[in-house]
Short mmCIF file of C-alpha atoms in Angstrom, two decimals:
data_model
loop_
_atom_site.label_atom_id
_atom_site.label_comp_id
_atom_site.label_asym_id
_atom_site.label_seq_id
_atom_site.Cartn_x
_atom_site.Cartn_y
_atom_site.Cartn_z
CA MET O 1 -0.11 -0.07 0.06
CA LEU O 2 1.13 3.60 -0.75
CA ASN O 3 0.62 4.93 2.85
CA GLU O 4 2.62 1.72 4.28
CA GLU O 5 5.77 2.76 1.99
CA GLN O 6 5.36 6.70 2.81
CA PRO O 7 2.83 8.63 4.94
CA THR O 8 0.98 10.99 2.60
CA ALA O 9 1.92 14.03 4.98
CA VAL O 10 3.75 16.86 3.41
CA PRO O 11 7.47 15.56 3.26
CA GLN O 12 10.19 17.55 5.35
CA LYS O 13 12.24 19.88 3.12
CA ALA O 14 14.79 20.81 5.57
CA ASN O 15 18.30 19.50 4.63
CA GLN O 16 19.69 16.96 7.15
CA VAL O 17 22.33 18.06 9.66
CA GLY O 18 25.70 18.10 8.01
CA GLU O 19 24.54 18.31 4.76
CA ALA O 20 26.13 21.11 2.38
CA ARG O 21 23.87 21.18 -0.58
CA SER O 22 25.47 23.17 -3.30
CA GLU O 23 23.73 26.81 -3.87
CA LYS O 24 23.13 26.00 -7.57
CA TRP O 25 21.14 22.89 -6.76
CA VAL O 26 18.97 24.30 -3.79
CA TRP O 27 15.91 24.06 -6.14
CA VAL O 28 15.94 20.50 -6.77
CA GLU O 29 13.48 17.93 -5.22
CA HIS O 30 15.36 16.79 -2.24
CA SER O 31 13.51 13.54 -1.71
CA VAL O 32 15.02 12.40 -5.13
CA TRP O 33 18.25 14.25 -5.48
CA THR O 34 20.27 13.46 -2.52
CA GLU O 35 23.81 14.65 -1.60
CA ARG O 36 25.08 11.43 -3.27
CA MET O 37 23.21 12.04 -6.28
CA LEU O 38 24.18 15.59 -6.56
CA GLU O 39 27.90 14.59 -5.85
CA ALA O 40 27.41 12.23 -9.00
CA LEU O 41 25.69 14.92 -10.97
CA ASP O 42 28.59 17.40 -10.13
CA GLN O 43 31.37 14.86 -11.04
CA GLY O 44 29.56 13.15 -14.02
CA VAL O 45 28.42 9.71 -14.12
CA LYS O 46 30.20 6.77 -16.13
CA GLY O 47 29.74 7.50 -19.78
CA GLY O 48 27.54 10.50 -19.03
CA MET O 49 24.57 8.30 -19.07
CA TRP O 50 21.87 7.89 -16.21
CA PHE O 51 20.49 4.44 -15.37
CA SER O 52 17.89 3.27 -12.74
CA LEU O 53 15.50 6.59 -12.40
CA ILE O 54 12.01 5.00 -13.06
CA ASP O 55 12.15 4.11 -9.24
CA LYS O 56 12.54 7.74 -8.23
CA VAL O 57 9.54 8.61 -10.66
CA TYR O 58 7.12 6.33 -9.03
CA ARG O 59 8.54 6.86 -5.45
CA PRO O 60 5.65 8.00 -3.20
CA GLU O 61 7.30 11.05 -1.93
CA THR O 62 7.99 12.25 -5.71
CA LEU O 63 4.60 11.60 -6.63
CA TYR O 64 3.01 13.53 -3.48
CA ASN O 65 5.39 16.36 -4.15
CA ALA O 66 4.45 16.49 -7.77
CA TRP O 67 0.74 16.65 -6.85
CA THR O 68 1.43 19.66 -4.57
CA LEU O 69 3.04 21.42 -7.50
CA VAL O 70 0.03 20.41 -9.93
CA LYS O 71 -2.44 21.63 -7.31
CA ALA O 72 -0.54 24.96 -6.87
CA ASN O 73 -0.44 25.68 -10.53
CA ARG O 74 -4.36 24.93 -10.80
CA GLY O 75 -5.46 24.44 -14.32
CA GLY O 76 -8.59 22.92 -15.78
CA ALA O 77 -9.69 19.20 -16.46
CA GLY O 78 -8.39 17.28 -19.16
CA ALA O 79 -10.23 14.96 -21.85
CA ASP O 80 -11.33 12.84 -18.66
CA HIS O 81 -13.28 15.64 -17.17
CA GLN O 82 -11.56 15.19 -13.75
CA THR O 83 -10.66 18.34 -11.97
CA ILE O 84 -8.14 19.27 -9.28
CA LYS O 85 -10.73 18.97 -6.64
CA GLY O 86 -11.95 15.68 -8.01
CA PHE O 87 -8.62 13.85 -7.93
CA GLU O 88 -8.05 15.25 -4.61
CA ARG O 89 -11.22 13.70 -3.06
CA ASN O 90 -9.43 10.33 -3.14
CA LEU O 91 -5.95 11.74 -3.39
CA GLU O 92 -4.25 8.75 -1.67
CA GLY O 93 -6.12 6.12 -3.76
CA ASN O 94 -5.15 8.04 -6.96
CA LEU O 95 -1.51 8.35 -6.10
CA GLU O 96 -1.50 4.86 -5.11
CA ARG O 97 -2.92 3.65 -8.51
CA LEU O 98 -0.32 5.90 -10.27
CA HIS O 99 2.70 4.21 -8.07
CA GLU O 100 1.40 0.91 -8.85
CA GLU O 101 1.14 1.40 -12.44
CA LEU O 102 4.43 3.19 -12.91
CA ARG O 103 6.07 0.37 -10.81
CA LYS O 104 4.44 -2.44 -12.89
CA GLY O 105 4.91 -0.73 -16.24
CA THR O 106 1.17 -0.53 -17.05
CA TYR O 107 0.85 3.21 -16.90
CA GLN O 108 -0.71 4.82 -20.09
CA PRO O 109 -1.27 8.52 -20.72
CA ARG O 110 -4.72 9.60 -21.29
CA PRO O 111 -5.48 11.80 -24.47
CA ILE O 112 -4.81 15.54 -24.20
CA TRP O 113 -7.64 18.09 -24.56
CA ARG O 114 -6.78 20.54 -27.09
CA VAL O 115 -8.12 24.19 -26.62
CA TYR O 116 -7.34 27.51 -28.54
CA ILE O 117 -6.27 30.55 -26.83
CA GLU O 118 -6.10 34.13 -28.32
CA LYS O 119 -2.69 34.79 -29.68
CA GLU O 120 -1.45 38.46 -28.51
CA GLY O 121 -1.45 40.86 -31.51
CA SER O 122 -2.62 38.18 -34.19
CA ARG O 123 -5.82 36.86 -35.68
CA ASP O 124 -4.35 33.42 -35.21
CA LYS O 125 -4.95 31.29 -32.05
CA ARG O 126 -2.43 29.48 -30.21
CA PRO O 127 -3.01 25.55 -29.58
CA LEU O 128 -3.04 24.52 -25.85
CA GLY O 129 -3.05 21.04 -24.78
CA ILE O 130 -4.65 20.15 -21.44
CA PRO O 131 -3.46 16.78 -20.13
CA SER O 132 -5.54 14.85 -17.51
CA VAL O 133 -4.63 15.73 -13.80
CA ARG O 134 -3.27 12.30 -13.27
CA ASP O 135 -0.89 12.76 -16.26
CA ARG O 136 0.16 16.08 -15.34
CA VAL O 137 1.03 14.53 -11.81
CA VAL O 138 3.23 11.90 -13.55
CA GLN O 139 4.78 14.61 -15.82
CA THR O 140 5.65 16.78 -13.20
CA ALA O 141 7.24 13.88 -11.14
CA LEU O 142 9.18 13.00 -14.11
CA ARG O 143 10.43 16.60 -14.58
CA LEU O 144 11.51 16.56 -10.88
CA VAL O 145 13.69 13.61 -11.53
CA ILE O 146 15.40 14.23 -14.95
CA GLU O 147 15.46 18.11 -14.80
CA PRO O 148 18.79 18.42 -13.00
CA ILE O 149 20.53 15.80 -15.60
CA PHE O 150 20.00 18.55 -18.33
CA GLU O 151 20.27 21.68 -16.26
CA ARG O 152 23.80 20.49 -15.51
CA VAL O 153 24.62 20.88 -19.37
CA PHE O 154 22.29 23.84 -20.51
CA HIS O 155 24.04 27.00 -21.76
CA PRO O 156 24.20 29.95 -19.29
CA ARG O 157 22.52 32.19 -21.88
CA SER O 158 19.49 30.11 -22.22
CA PHE O 159 16.92 31.66 -19.83
CA GLY O 160 13.41 30.32 -20.61
CA PHE O 161 11.68 27.81 -18.31
CA ARG O 162 14.72 27.06 -16.14
CA PRO O 163 15.06 27.23 -12.43
CA ARG O 164 15.87 30.39 -10.94
CA ARG O 165 16.15 32.23 -14.36
CA GLY O 166 13.69 34.34 -16.16
CA CYS O 167 13.02 37.22 -18.65
CA LYS O 168 14.62 40.01 -16.83
CA ASP O 169 17.84 37.79 -16.52
CA ALA O 170 17.59 37.84 -20.45
CA LEU O 171 16.87 41.16 -20.85
CA ARG O 172 20.02 42.17 -18.71
CA GLU O 173 22.16 40.31 -20.90
CA VAL O 174 20.87 41.86 -24.05
CA ASP O 175 21.01 45.28 -22.47
CA GLY O 176 24.57 44.79 -21.31
CA LEU O 177 25.67 43.71 -24.90
CA LEU O 178 24.16 46.46 -26.57
CA LYS O 179 25.85 48.95 -24.31
CA GLU O 180 29.14 47.23 -25.17
CA GLY O 181 28.64 47.91 -28.63
CA TYR O 182 26.99 44.72 -30.04
CA CYS O 183 24.66 46.75 -32.22
CA TRP O 184 24.07 44.61 -35.12
CA VAL O 185 21.22 42.08 -34.25
CA VAL O 186 19.80 38.94 -35.94
CA ASP O 187 16.26 38.81 -34.95
CA ALA O 188 14.50 35.49 -35.97
CA ASP O 189 11.37 33.51 -34.93
CA LEU O 190 10.88 29.75 -35.12
CA GLN O 191 7.71 28.81 -36.81
CA SER O 192 5.33 26.70 -34.75
CA TYR O 193 8.35 25.33 -32.74
CA PHE O 194 6.54 23.26 -30.12
CA ASP O 195 4.14 21.88 -32.36
CA SER O 196 7.13 20.94 -35.29
CA ILE O 197 9.70 19.16 -32.89
CA PRO O 198 10.68 15.95 -34.60
CA HIS O 199 10.07 12.80 -32.18
CA ASP O 200 12.97 10.66 -33.37
CA GLN O 201 15.48 13.33 -33.04
CA LEU O 202 14.44 14.51 -29.85
CA MET O 203 14.36 11.14 -28.51
CA ASN O 204 17.80 10.84 -29.59
CA GLU O 205 18.89 13.81 -27.63
CA VAL O 206 17.15 12.33 -24.54
CA ARG O 207 19.07 8.98 -24.99
CA SER O 208 22.19 11.00 -24.90
CA TYR O 209 21.95 11.31 -21.27
CA ILE O 210 19.22 8.65 -20.17
CA ALA O 211 19.49 5.01 -20.65
CA ASP O 212 16.57 3.83 -18.37
CA GLY O 213 14.46 2.21 -20.95
CA ARG O 214 11.33 2.59 -18.68
CA VAL O 215 11.76 6.58 -18.37
CA LEU O 216 12.48 6.55 -22.30
CA LYS O 217 9.24 4.80 -22.83
CA LEU O 218 7.42 7.26 -20.61
CA ILE O 219 8.91 10.27 -22.29
CA GLU O 220 7.94 8.79 -25.66
CA GLY O 221 4.54 8.02 -24.35
CA PHE O 222 3.81 11.55 -23.62
CA LEU O 223 4.86 12.61 -27.17
CA LYS O 224 2.75 10.31 -28.67
CA GLN O 225 -0.15 11.20 -26.54
CA GLY O 226 -3.47 11.12 -28.25
CA ILE O 227 -5.15 14.68 -28.94
CA MET O 228 -8.71 15.21 -28.69
CA GLU O 229 -10.40 18.26 -30.15
CA GLY O 230 -14.25 18.20 -30.31
CA LEU O 231 -15.15 14.84 -31.65
CA LEU O 232 -11.95 14.45 -33.40
CA HIS O 233 -9.21 12.16 -31.94
CA TRP O 234 -5.50 11.78 -33.27
CA THR O 235 -2.00 10.72 -32.64
CA PRO O 236 0.61 13.42 -33.33
CA GLU O 237 3.50 12.62 -35.31
CA GLU O 238 5.89 15.57 -34.29
CA GLY O 239 5.91 18.30 -31.64
CA THR O 240 5.63 18.38 -27.89
CA PRO O 241 2.13 19.83 -26.63
CA GLN O 242 2.02 23.31 -25.14
CA GLY O 243 0.62 22.96 -21.60
CA ALA O 244 2.29 19.68 -20.70
CA ALA O 245 4.46 19.97 -17.66
CA ILE O 246 7.36 18.14 -19.45
CA SER O 247 7.25 20.29 -22.82
CA PRO O 248 9.42 23.11 -21.95
CA LEU O 249 12.17 20.93 -20.62
CA LEU O 250 12.37 18.87 -23.83
CA ALA O 251 11.85 22.05 -25.99
CA ASN O 252 14.92 23.37 -24.14
CA LEU O 253 16.85 20.14 -24.67
CA TYR O 254 16.12 20.08 -28.39
CA LEU O 255 17.56 23.67 -28.92
CA HIS O 256 20.62 22.98 -26.47
CA SER O 257 22.88 21.93 -29.56
CA LEU O 258 22.17 25.41 -31.25
CA ASP O 259 23.12 27.36 -27.88
CA VAL O 260 26.24 25.16 -28.14
CA ALA O 261 27.14 25.63 -31.77
CA MET O 262 26.55 29.49 -31.56
CA ALA O 263 28.82 29.81 -28.66
CA GLU O 264 31.45 27.64 -30.04
CA ALA O 265 31.43 29.91 -32.99
CA GLY O 266 31.73 32.93 -30.86
CA PHE O 267 28.30 34.63 -31.24
CA GLN O 268 26.30 36.26 -28.52
CA MET O 269 23.05 34.48 -28.70
CA ILE O 270 20.34 35.04 -26.03
CA ARG O 271 17.67 32.54 -25.91
CA TYR O 272 14.28 32.36 -24.07
CA ALA O 273 12.47 29.04 -25.05
CA ASP O 274 11.83 29.51 -28.62
CA ASP O 275 12.49 33.33 -28.84
CA PHE O 276 15.97 34.37 -29.32
CA VAL O 277 18.30 37.32 -30.51
CA VAL O 278 22.14 37.25 -31.78
CA LEU O 279 23.94 40.53 -31.05
CA CYS O 280 26.92 41.11 -33.28
CA GLN O 281 29.72 43.88 -33.80
CA SER O 282 29.27 44.09 -37.51
CA ASP O 283 27.04 43.71 -40.41
CA ARG O 284 29.47 40.66 -41.65
CA GLU O 285 29.26 38.97 -38.36
CA ALA O 286 25.50 39.32 -38.21
CA ARG O 287 25.21 37.69 -41.72
CA MET O 288 27.51 34.82 -40.74
CA ALA O 289 25.53 34.38 -37.44
CA LEU O 290 22.21 34.04 -39.45
CA GLU O 291 23.89 31.58 -41.85
CA LEU O 292 24.95 29.33 -39.11
CA MET O 293 21.63 29.53 -37.33
CA GLN O 294 19.81 28.50 -40.54
CA SER O 295 22.12 25.66 -40.99
CA GLN O 296 21.49 24.30 -37.38
CA ILE O 297 17.85 24.87 -37.53
CA SER O 298 17.53 22.90 -41.01
CA MET O 299 19.43 20.18 -39.67
CA LYS O 300 16.90 19.96 -36.62
CA GLY O 301 14.04 19.74 -39.07
CA LEU O 302 12.84 23.14 -37.83
CA ARG O 303 11.99 26.24 -39.88
CA PHE O 304 12.33 30.21 -39.27
CA HIS O 305 8.97 31.99 -39.89
CA PRO O 306 9.74 33.50 -43.61
CA GLU O 307 8.51 36.82 -42.55
CA LYS O 308 10.08 37.17 -39.07
CA ILE O 309 13.72 37.27 -40.08
CA HIS O 310 15.27 40.56 -39.30
CA LEU O 311 18.99 41.98 -39.34
CA VAL O 312 18.98 45.41 -37.86
CA ASP O 313 21.43 47.94 -36.84
CA VAL O 314 19.88 49.54 -33.85
CA ARG O 315 22.02 52.52 -33.94
CA ILE O 316 19.89 53.74 -37.10
CA ALA O 317 16.83 55.79 -36.27
CA GLY O 318 13.88 53.65 -36.54
CA GLN O 319 15.61 50.21 -36.88
CA GLY O 320 15.13 47.91 -33.70
CA PHE O 321 13.93 44.55 -32.50
CA ASP O 322 11.39 43.22 -30.17
CA PHE O 323 12.55 40.80 -27.42
CA LEU O 324 10.38 39.45 -24.48
CA GLY O 325 7.74 42.20 -24.56
CA TYR O 326 10.32 45.11 -25.06
CA ARG O 327 11.31 47.42 -28.14
CA PHE O 328 14.88 47.88 -28.35
CA GLU O 329 16.42 50.87 -30.38
CA GLY O 330 19.83 52.33 -29.82
CA THR O 331 20.59 51.75 -25.94
CA THR O 332 17.12 52.27 -24.86
CA ARG O 333 13.96 50.31 -24.57
CA TRP O 334 10.31 50.66 -23.98
CA PRO O 335 7.25 48.33 -24.22
CA ARG O 336 6.55 47.04 -27.74
CA LYS O 337 3.07 47.85 -29.21
CA LYS O 338 1.62 44.51 -28.44
CA SER O 339 2.68 44.85 -24.67
CA LEU O 340 0.89 48.49 -24.65
CA ASN O 341 -2.00 47.18 -26.36
CA LYS O 342 -2.56 44.37 -23.97
CA LEU O 343 -2.13 46.96 -20.95
CA ARG O 344 -4.75 49.31 -22.58
CA SER O 345 -7.11 46.54 -23.29
CA ASN O 346 -6.89 45.37 -19.40
CA ILE O 347 -7.44 48.83 -18.44
CA ARG O 348 -10.21 49.51 -20.52
CA ALA O 349 -12.20 46.40 -19.12
CA LYS O 350 -11.77 48.04 -15.73
CA THR O 351 -12.78 51.34 -16.58
CA GLY O 352 -16.01 51.38 -18.57
CA ARG O 353 -18.11 54.32 -18.01
CA SER O 354 -20.90 52.48 -16.84
CA ASN O 355 -18.81 50.79 -14.00
CA GLY O 356 -20.97 50.86 -11.09
CA LYS O 357 -18.43 50.35 -8.49
CA SER O 358 -17.05 53.26 -6.17
CA LEU O 359 -13.89 55.23 -7.38
CA PRO O 360 -11.71 53.73 -4.63
CA CYS O 361 -12.65 50.33 -5.77
CA ILE O 362 -12.01 50.97 -9.37
CA ILE O 363 -8.65 52.71 -8.73
CA MET O 364 -7.76 49.63 -6.41
CA ASP O 365 -8.45 47.36 -9.28
CA VAL O 366 -6.63 49.37 -11.92
CA ASN O 367 -3.69 49.57 -9.61
CA ARG O 368 -3.33 45.94 -9.27
CA THR O 369 -2.76 45.82 -13.08
CA LEU O 370 -0.52 48.81 -13.22
CA ARG O 371 1.70 47.69 -10.22
CA GLY O 372 2.46 44.28 -12.07
CA TRP O 373 2.97 45.79 -15.29
CA PHE O 374 5.58 48.31 -13.88
CA GLU O 375 7.31 45.99 -12.25
CA TYR O 376 8.20 44.23 -15.58
CA PHE O 377 8.38 47.45 -17.67
CA LYS O 378 9.97 49.94 -15.16
CA HIS O 379 13.18 50.03 -17.04
CA SER O 380 11.43 51.60 -20.12
CA ASN O 381 12.37 55.09 -21.41
CA LYS O 382 10.87 57.62 -19.24
CA ARG O 383 8.87 58.89 -22.08
CA THR O 384 6.66 55.87 -21.89
CA PHE O 385 4.68 56.70 -18.60
CA PRO O 386 3.22 60.11 -18.82
CA GLY O 387 1.07 59.30 -21.82
CA LEU O 388 -0.29 56.08 -19.98
CA ASP O 389 -1.26 57.99 -16.90
CA GLN O 390 -3.01 60.78 -18.77
CA TRP O 391 -4.95 58.33 -20.56
CA ILE O 392 -6.03 56.44 -17.63
CA ARG O 393 -7.14 59.69 -15.62
CA ARG O 394 -8.93 60.53 -18.63
CA ARG O 395 -10.81 57.12 -18.43
CA LEU O 396 -11.50 57.73 -14.65
CA ARG O 397 -12.88 61.28 -15.34
CA SER O 398 -15.19 59.96 -17.89
CA ILE O 399 -16.60 57.62 -15.24
CA LEU O 400 -17.08 60.55 -12.76
CA ARG O 401 -18.62 62.75 -15.66
CA ARG O 402 -21.11 60.25 -16.74
CA ARG O 403 -22.42 59.90 -13.11
CA LEU O 404 -22.98 63.84 -13.08
CA LYS O 405 -25.26 63.04 -16.24
CA GLY O 406 -22.45 64.29 -18.66
CA LYS O 407 -22.17 62.74 -22.05
CA GLY O 408 -19.10 61.40 -23.82
CA ILE O 409 -15.69 61.20 -22.85
CA SER O 410 -13.88 63.47 -20.38
CA GLY O 411 -13.15 66.84 -21.75
CA GLY O 412 -13.66 70.71 -20.92
CA TYR O 413 -13.53 71.49 -17.44
CA ASP O 414 -13.27 67.86 -16.22
CA HIS O 415 -9.62 68.65 -15.58
CA ILE O 416 -10.08 71.35 -13.39
CA ARG O 417 -13.03 69.64 -11.63
CA TRP O 418 -10.94 66.37 -11.07
CA PRO O 419 -7.20 67.41 -11.05
CA ASN O 420 -4.44 64.88 -11.04
CA ARG O 421 -4.23 65.55 -7.47
CA TYR O 422 -7.57 64.41 -6.87
CA PHE O 423 -6.70 60.83 -8.15
CA ARG O 424 -3.47 60.64 -6.23
CA GLU O 425 -5.46 61.66 -2.86
CA HIS O 426 -7.61 58.55 -3.91
CA GLY O 427 -4.57 56.30 -4.31
CA PHE O 428 -4.12 56.23 -7.93
CA PHE O 429 -0.76 54.46 -8.95
CA SER O 430 0.92 56.93 -11.19
CA LEU O 431 3.48 55.10 -13.51
CA GLU O 432 5.19 58.29 -14.02
CA GLU O 433 5.59 59.00 -10.42
CA ALA O 434 6.73 55.38 -9.79
CA HIS O 435 9.54 55.63 -12.45
CA GLY O 436 10.50 58.95 -11.19
CA ALA O 437 10.97 57.53 -7.66
CA LEU O 438 12.96 54.60 -9.19
CA LEU O 439 15.40 56.84 -10.74
CA GLN O 440 16.18 58.92 -7.66
CA PRO O 441 19.46 58.47 -6.04
CA SER O 442 19.09 56.25 -2.65
CA VAL O 443 19.10 58.50 0.46
CA ARG O 444 21.19 57.24 3.46
#
């Protein structure tokens, strides 16, 4: 029984006395990656291959810890219609079944439920695969076991979907290189990357590090999971589904050889998942970088979007590139149009003239959006913020104008009736003032 092998209480996360867990590995799952295993990871295992991993995947502690992550991440039901709450009602029994199926080798993934979500700034929609809750638990357990094996070799300039890394780290790298004079930029987008990864070539990459046949079979089973879309049901021949817990790790692994090839050739490539730029010091270098990228991408069975390959000199007025929500030109940056449009859309939804909430409640709701947005875009050029503040205050004045039976959008004496100070006194979060405070020298 599962509960005889390990209680389902939350496992103890604290290190044992005397453990000296390396700072770079503090994020790993401690119930899997013991000090002994981490030592083997750092020193390298024989032949660079890892065996006997499946028992760590189906270990009760691993499955329980995977469940806590799945629950925290929430998400909808898959094709079997089982929700997070439904799975939790019989948590011990469900985890025990997964443990036994994985241990005996009888586990089979259920079909993925495919939905489509709006693609920012495009009429196209992005396909999103929703695995069943039970499959999300197993995929997360698998990731907890194998992720450190790949993290050990991943390139330091790969930032997407990796522990203790993020967009801001990638943006800092880009900003630093621009200031060092790397002003020629290759900006290219992969076409439908997650949906076009060849299964055979991806599995060959995995086999370069993992020799446990049952783990390999498990990964391959997730790649070939059936997909349900309405009444249709089919088995994918390529790609790794967006929305699956294991997909970002496998996608990073498949582009790892591109990271290595570009670095060994001396090119400064910054990558966040399938979004990347190469910063160069001359036109010739940029063209050489693009040629190498195209060669590497072709060998991997992938393709660039034909309309999204750009080679620019950011020192030239009007030339620049978009990366991770920002627009870069020269040595400055600001939110790209899509990022601004998304913010405006969110604010519009909260500041309709017929909004019946009190002004403090509306401002509080708006502030939640503004604070989160500013936290990411606070390093933009200072000219970004005043116009946004003015636009938002105008929408707030329009609400107040309507309540006084006025018609149309704010204008005329509204600015005098409700000056900027009025909204400040009601707690409005001014982007311009927040940016000004950020630029003030610290006071000791």
